[in-house]
Coordinates of C-alpha atoms in Angstrom, one line a residue:
M1 CA 65.2 63.5 135.1
T2 CA 68.7 63.4 134.1
V3 CA 71.4 66.2 134.9
Q4 CA 74.1 66.8 132.6
S5 CA 77.5 67.9 134.1
T6 CA 80.6 68.9 132.5
T7 CA 84.0 68.2 133.9
P8 CA 86.7 70.8 134.1
G9 CA 88.9 68.7 131.7
A10 CA 86.0 68.7 129.3
A11 CA 85.3 72.2 129.6
A12 CA 88.7 73.1 128.9
K13 CA 89.0 70.9 125.8
E14 CA 85.8 72.4 124.5
L15 CA 87.2 76.0 125.0
A16 CA 90.5 74.8 123.1
R17 CA 88.6 73.4 120.3
R18 CA 86.5 76.7 119.8
E19 CA 89.6 78.8 120.0
H20 CA 91.3 76.6 117.1
T21 CA 88.3 76.9 115.0
T22 CA 88.3 80.5 115.4
S23 CA 91.9 80.9 114.7
Q24 CA 91.5 78.5 111.6
R25 CA 88.7 80.9 110.3
V26 CA 90.7 84.0 110.8
Q27 CA 93.5 82.2 108.9
H28 CA 91.4 81.1 106.0
L29 CA 90.0 84.6 105.6
L30 CA 93.4 86.3 105.5
H31 CA 94.7 83.7 103.1
Q32 CA 91.6 84.3 100.9
H33 CA 91.9 88.1 101.0
P34 CA 95.5 89.3 101.2
A35 CA 94.7 92.8 101.5
L36 CA 92.6 92.6 104.6
S37 CA 95.2 92.6 107.1
P38 CA 97.0 95.8 105.6
A39 CA 93.6 97.7 105.2
I40 CA 93.0 97.0 109.1
I41 CA 96.3 98.1 109.9
L42 CA 96.0 101.3 107.8
L43 CA 92.6 102.2 109.4
L44 CA 94.2 101.8 113.0
T45 CA 97.2 103.6 112.1
V46 CA 95.2 106.6 110.9
V47 CA 92.9 106.5 114.0
C48 CA 96.0 106.3 116.5
F49 CA 98.0 109.1 114.8
T50 CA 94.8 111.3 114.5
A51 CA 94.2 110.7 118.2
V52 CA 97.6 111.8 119.2
N53 CA 97.9 114.8 116.5
S54 CA 94.7 115.9 115.0
R55 CA 96.7 117.6 112.2
F56 CA 97.5 114.2 111.0
S57 CA 94.0 113.9 109.2
N58 CA 94.2 117.3 108.1
P59 CA 93.5 117.3 104.2
A60 CA 96.4 119.2 103.2
A61 CA 98.5 116.8 105.6
L62 CA 96.9 113.7 104.0
S63 CA 97.3 115.0 100.3
L64 CA 101.0 115.7 101.0
L65 CA 101.2 112.1 102.6
V66 CA 99.8 110.7 99.3
Q67 CA 102.4 112.7 97.0
Q68 CA 105.1 111.3 99.3
T69 CA 103.9 107.9 98.8
A70 CA 103.6 108.3 95.0
V71 CA 107.2 107.1 94.0
V72 CA 107.6 104.3 96.3
A73 CA 104.1 102.9 95.3
A74 CA 105.0 103.0 91.6
L75 CA 108.2 101.0 92.4
A76 CA 106.4 98.4 94.5
V77 CA 104.0 97.8 91.2
G78 CA 107.3 96.2 89.8
Q79 CA 108.4 94.8 93.0
T80 CA 105.2 93.0 93.6
L81 CA 105.3 91.3 90.1
I82 CA 108.6 89.9 90.9
I83 CA 107.8 88.8 94.6
L84 CA 104.8 87.3 93.3
T85 CA 107.3 84.8 91.2
A86 CA 109.2 84.3 94.7
G87 CA 112.2 86.5 93.4
I88 CA 113.3 90.0 94.5
D89 CA 114.6 92.9 92.9
L90 CA 117.4 95.1 94.6
S91 CA 118.1 97.1 91.5
V92 CA 114.7 99.0 91.8
G93 CA 116.2 102.4 92.8
A94 CA 119.2 102.0 90.5
I95 CA 117.0 101.4 87.4
T96 CA 114.7 104.5 88.3
I97 CA 117.5 106.9 89.1
L98 CA 119.5 106.1 85.6
S99 CA 116.1 106.3 83.8
T100 CA 115.6 109.8 85.5
M101 CA 119.1 111.1 84.7
V102 CA 118.9 109.8 81.0
M103 CA 115.7 111.6 80.3
A104 CA 116.6 114.8 82.2
T105 CA 120.1 114.9 80.7
L106 CA 119.2 114.4 77.3
A107 CA 116.5 117.0 77.4
A108 CA 118.6 119.6 79.4
E109 CA 122.2 119.0 78.2
N110 CA 121.7 117.5 74.5
G111 CA 118.7 119.2 73.6
W112 CA 116.5 116.3 72.5
P113 CA 112.5 117.1 72.3
A114 CA 110.7 116.5 75.8
G115 CA 108.9 113.6 74.1
L116 CA 111.8 111.7 72.8
A117 CA 113.9 112.3 76.0
L118 CA 111.0 110.9 78.1
A119 CA 110.7 107.8 75.6
A120 CA 114.5 107.1 75.8
G121 CA 114.6 107.0 79.6
I122 CA 111.4 104.8 79.8
V123 CA 112.9 102.4 77.2
L124 CA 116.2 102.3 79.0
G125 CA 114.0 101.2 82.2
L126 CA 112.5 98.5 80.0
A127 CA 115.9 97.4 78.8
A128 CA 117.2 97.1 82.4
G129 CA 114.5 94.8 83.3
V130 CA 115.0 92.8 80.1
L131 CA 118.5 92.3 81.2
N132 CA 117.6 91.3 84.6
G133 CA 115.1 89.0 83.1
L134 CA 117.6 87.5 80.7
L135 CA 120.2 86.7 83.7
V136 CA 117.6 85.1 85.7
T137 CA 115.8 82.9 83.0
R138 CA 118.4 82.4 80.4
I139 CA 121.8 81.8 82.6
G140 CA 119.8 80.6 85.5
L141 CA 120.9 82.8 88.2
P142 CA 119.2 83.7 91.3
P143 CA 117.2 87.0 91.3
F144 CA 118.8 88.1 94.5
I145 CA 122.4 87.6 93.0
V146 CA 121.5 89.2 89.6
T147 CA 119.8 92.4 91.1
L148 CA 122.3 92.9 93.7
G149 CA 125.0 93.0 90.7
T150 CA 123.0 95.3 88.4
L151 CA 122.3 97.5 91.5
S152 CA 125.9 98.3 91.2
I153 CA 126.2 98.4 87.6
F154 CA 123.2 100.9 87.0
T155 CA 124.0 102.9 89.8
A156 CA 127.7 103.2 88.5
I157 CA 126.2 104.2 84.9
A158 CA 124.0 106.7 86.4
L159 CA 126.7 108.6 88.2
L160 CA 129.1 108.4 85.3
Y161 CA 126.4 109.5 82.8
S162 CA 125.2 112.5 84.9
G163 CA 128.7 113.4 86.4
G164 CA 127.0 113.0 89.7
Q165 CA 125.3 116.4 89.1
S166 CA 121.7 117.2 89.8
I167 CA 119.3 118.8 87.1
Q168 CA 116.9 121.3 88.5
N169 CA 113.5 121.5 87.1
N170 CA 113.8 125.1 85.9
R171 CA 116.2 123.4 83.1
L172 CA 113.8 120.7 82.1
P173 CA 111.1 121.1 79.7
G174 CA 107.3 121.2 80.8
L175 CA 106.6 117.6 79.9
L176 CA 109.3 116.2 82.1
N177 CA 107.9 118.2 85.2
W178 CA 104.4 117.8 84.3
T179 CA 104.2 115.0 87.0
G180 CA 104.4 117.6 89.7
D181 CA 101.7 119.7 88.3
G182 CA 98.1 119.1 89.9
F183 CA 94.8 120.6 91.0
A184 CA 92.8 121.0 94.1
I185 CA 89.8 119.2 95.3
G186 CA 88.9 121.6 98.5
R187 CA 92.2 121.4 100.6
F188 CA 93.2 118.2 99.0
R189 CA 95.8 118.4 96.3
V190 CA 96.2 115.7 93.5
T191 CA 99.2 115.8 91.4
T192 CA 99.5 114.2 87.8
G193 CA 102.1 111.9 89.2
V194 CA 99.8 110.5 91.8
L195 CA 97.1 109.9 88.9
I196 CA 99.8 108.2 86.9
V197 CA 100.7 105.8 89.9
I198 CA 96.9 105.0 90.3
A199 CA 96.6 104.2 86.5
L200 CA 99.6 101.8 86.8
Y201 CA 97.7 100.0 89.8
V202 CA 94.3 99.7 87.6
V203 CA 96.2 98.5 84.4
V204 CA 98.5 96.1 86.1
G205 CA 96.0 95.1 88.7
F206 CA 93.5 94.0 85.9
A207 CA 96.3 92.3 84.0
L208 CA 96.9 90.3 87.2
S209 CA 93.2 89.4 87.8
Q210 CA 91.7 89.2 84.6
T211 CA 94.0 87.7 82.1
S212 CA 96.0 84.6 81.5
W213 CA 99.1 86.1 81.9
G214 CA 98.3 87.3 85.6
R215 CA 97.3 83.5 86.5
H216 CA 100.4 82.3 85.0
V217 CA 102.5 84.8 87.2
Y218 CA 100.7 83.4 90.5
A219 CA 101.2 79.9 88.9
V220 CA 104.7 80.4 88.2
G221 CA 105.4 81.9 91.8
D222 CA 103.4 79.1 93.6
D223 CA 105.2 76.1 91.8
P224 CA 107.3 76.9 88.7
E225 CA 107.4 73.2 88.2
A226 CA 103.8 72.3 88.6
A227 CA 103.1 75.4 86.3
R228 CA 105.4 74.2 83.5
L229 CA 103.9 70.5 83.6
S230 CA 100.4 72.3 83.4
G231 CA 101.5 74.0 79.9
V232 CA 102.6 77.2 81.2
R233 CA 106.0 78.8 79.7
S234 CA 107.5 79.4 83.3
R235 CA 110.5 81.1 81.8
R236 CA 108.8 83.2 79.5
V237 CA 106.4 84.4 82.0
L238 CA 109.4 85.1 84.4
F239 CA 111.3 87.0 81.8
S240 CA 108.3 89.2 80.9
V241 CA 107.7 90.1 84.8
Y242 CA 111.2 91.5 84.7
A243 CA 110.8 93.5 81.4
V244 CA 107.4 94.8 82.6
A245 CA 108.7 95.5 86.2
G246 CA 111.9 97.6 84.4
L247 CA 109.2 99.7 82.1
I248 CA 107.4 100.7 85.4
Y249 CA 110.5 102.0 86.9
G250 CA 111.2 103.8 83.9
I251 CA 107.7 105.4 84.4
A252 CA 108.6 105.9 88.1
G253 CA 111.7 107.9 87.2
W254 CA 109.3 110.4 85.6
V255 CA 107.0 110.6 88.5
L256 CA 110.1 111.2 90.5
I257 CA 111.1 114.3 88.6
G258 CA 107.8 115.9 89.3
R259 CA 107.9 115.0 93.0
A260 CA 111.6 115.9 93.6
G261 CA 111.6 118.9 91.5
A262 CA 114.8 118.0 90.0
A263 CA 116.6 115.1 88.6
S264 CA 119.4 113.8 91.1
P265 CA 121.6 110.8 91.0
N266 CA 121.2 110.9 95.1
A267 CA 117.4 110.5 95.1
I268 CA 115.4 107.7 96.6
V269 CA 118.4 106.5 98.3
D270 CA 116.0 103.8 100.4
A271 CA 113.8 102.7 97.4
N272 CA 115.0 99.2 97.3
L273 CA 114.1 98.6 101.0
D274 CA 110.9 100.7 100.8
S275 CA 109.5 99.0 97.9
I276 CA 110.3 95.7 99.5
T277 CA 108.9 96.7 102.8
A278 CA 105.6 98.1 101.1
V279 CA 104.9 94.7 99.4
V280 CA 105.6 92.7 102.3
I281 CA 103.4 94.7 104.7
G282 CA 101.0 94.6 102.1
G283 CA 100.4 90.8 102.1
T284 CA 102.3 89.6 99.3
S285 CA 104.1 86.5 100.3
L286 CA 108.1 86.5 99.9
F287 CA 107.7 82.8 99.0
G288 CA 105.4 83.6 96.1
G289 CA 102.3 82.8 94.7
R290 CA 100.0 84.9 97.0
G291 CA 99.2 88.7 97.2
G292 CA 98.2 91.6 95.3
L293 CA 98.7 95.1 94.1
L294 CA 95.8 96.5 96.6
G295 CA 97.6 95.3 99.5
T296 CA 100.7 96.8 98.1
L297 CA 99.5 100.4 97.7
L298 CA 98.0 99.9 101.2
G299 CA 101.5 99.0 102.4
A300 CA 103.1 101.8 100.8
L301 CA 100.5 104.1 102.5
I302 CA 101.0 102.4 105.9
V303 CA 104.9 102.9 105.7
Q304 CA 104.4 106.5 104.9
A305 CA 101.7 107.0 107.4
F306 CA 104.0 105.6 110.2
T307 CA 106.7 108.0 109.1
V308 CA 104.5 111.2 109.1
G309 CA 102.3 110.2 112.2
L310 CA 105.5 109.5 114.4
S311 CA 107.2 112.8 113.3
L312 CA 104.0 114.7 114.0
A313 CA 104.1 112.7 117.4
G314 CA 107.8 114.2 118.0
V315 CA 109.2 110.7 117.9
D316 CA 112.8 110.4 117.1
A317 CA 113.9 109.5 113.6
Q318 CA 115.6 106.4 114.9
Y319 CA 113.0 105.2 116.6
R320 CA 110.7 105.8 113.5
L321 CA 113.0 103.5 111.5
L322 CA 112.9 100.7 114.4
A323 CA 109.1 101.1 114.2
V324 CA 108.9 100.0 110.5
G325 CA 111.4 97.4 111.0
V326 CA 109.2 95.8 113.6
L327 CA 106.2 96.1 111.2
V328 CA 108.1 94.1 108.3
I329 CA 108.9 91.5 111.0
V330 CA 105.3 91.2 112.1
A331 CA 104.2 91.1 108.5
V332 CA 106.4 88.3 107.5
S333 CA 105.4 86.3 110.6
V334 CA 101.8 86.7 109.8
D335 CA 102.4 85.6 106.3
Q336 CA 104.3 82.5 107.5
W337 CA 101.3 81.6 109.8
I338 CA 98.7 82.3 107.0
R339 CA 100.6 80.0 104.3
K340 CA 100.2 77.2 107.0
V341 CA 96.3 77.4 106.0
R342 CA 94.6 73.9 105.6
S343 CA 92.3 73.8 102.9

């Protein structure tokens, strides 16, 4: 009869091997399902803040949380498209505000029909995205520099055009205020703006996952040169991404009017950082080629949930900002780790 014995050194090596294998499995799982980690974070966030204050999970509070998330979630759709191509858009808020002020001013001050004023604002958002796309693809400027410049340009135009004055909802036609209307499902209230944002996620999500355009967006973000060599018109795809993002920002401007109850040139001052934060926390890689809209939506909800939950817990505003900053750093660190996955 033979008695097998294991030396302490062998046991330690076996334990390390098992831990390494488990780590690789988790790494592969998160790489294949980018929305998984933000889903877990959101679930833990809801559970923890509900335990701290039961009002957090109150239907009325949750419906308010969703409504507050709507505008940033809409902007994050366009930001996701651009970050998937390894770019970044710092002009998100400026384009949205410019579109908002144009559609509101045309309707309230110039007497334009509501539908025409709305269309003009959305088309202006599209035109702003086209300008960003041309500067990036035709002149070859880095997205960061382009959108940093157009951030100032669009902000200045919005302030000059509006005279720095807000336009209250009682001066606006019903169509522009429509995104603030809603209906109740029990104690949970859903606004038209929230439904429009959900529709944006469904349409753009379908385009990303089920069309050749979506596959090309991921390919360009992962390796633009390899995509070009495989027959993808990289510059055309990149240009289309900025154009579509601009269109989405114009629609977000409409949602903003309904949410804020006014058109103000000083609204959503943190939109640029908030949209990037939502995308990063949602698992989309800043290096391009990996991520998706489901994660972005969860990321936007996480940011707002942290803000509301910490507020209900009586945490000072500065510490709430600190918590979101820590979340961003953790999310980027996890992304770096996931990108090292071995096939």
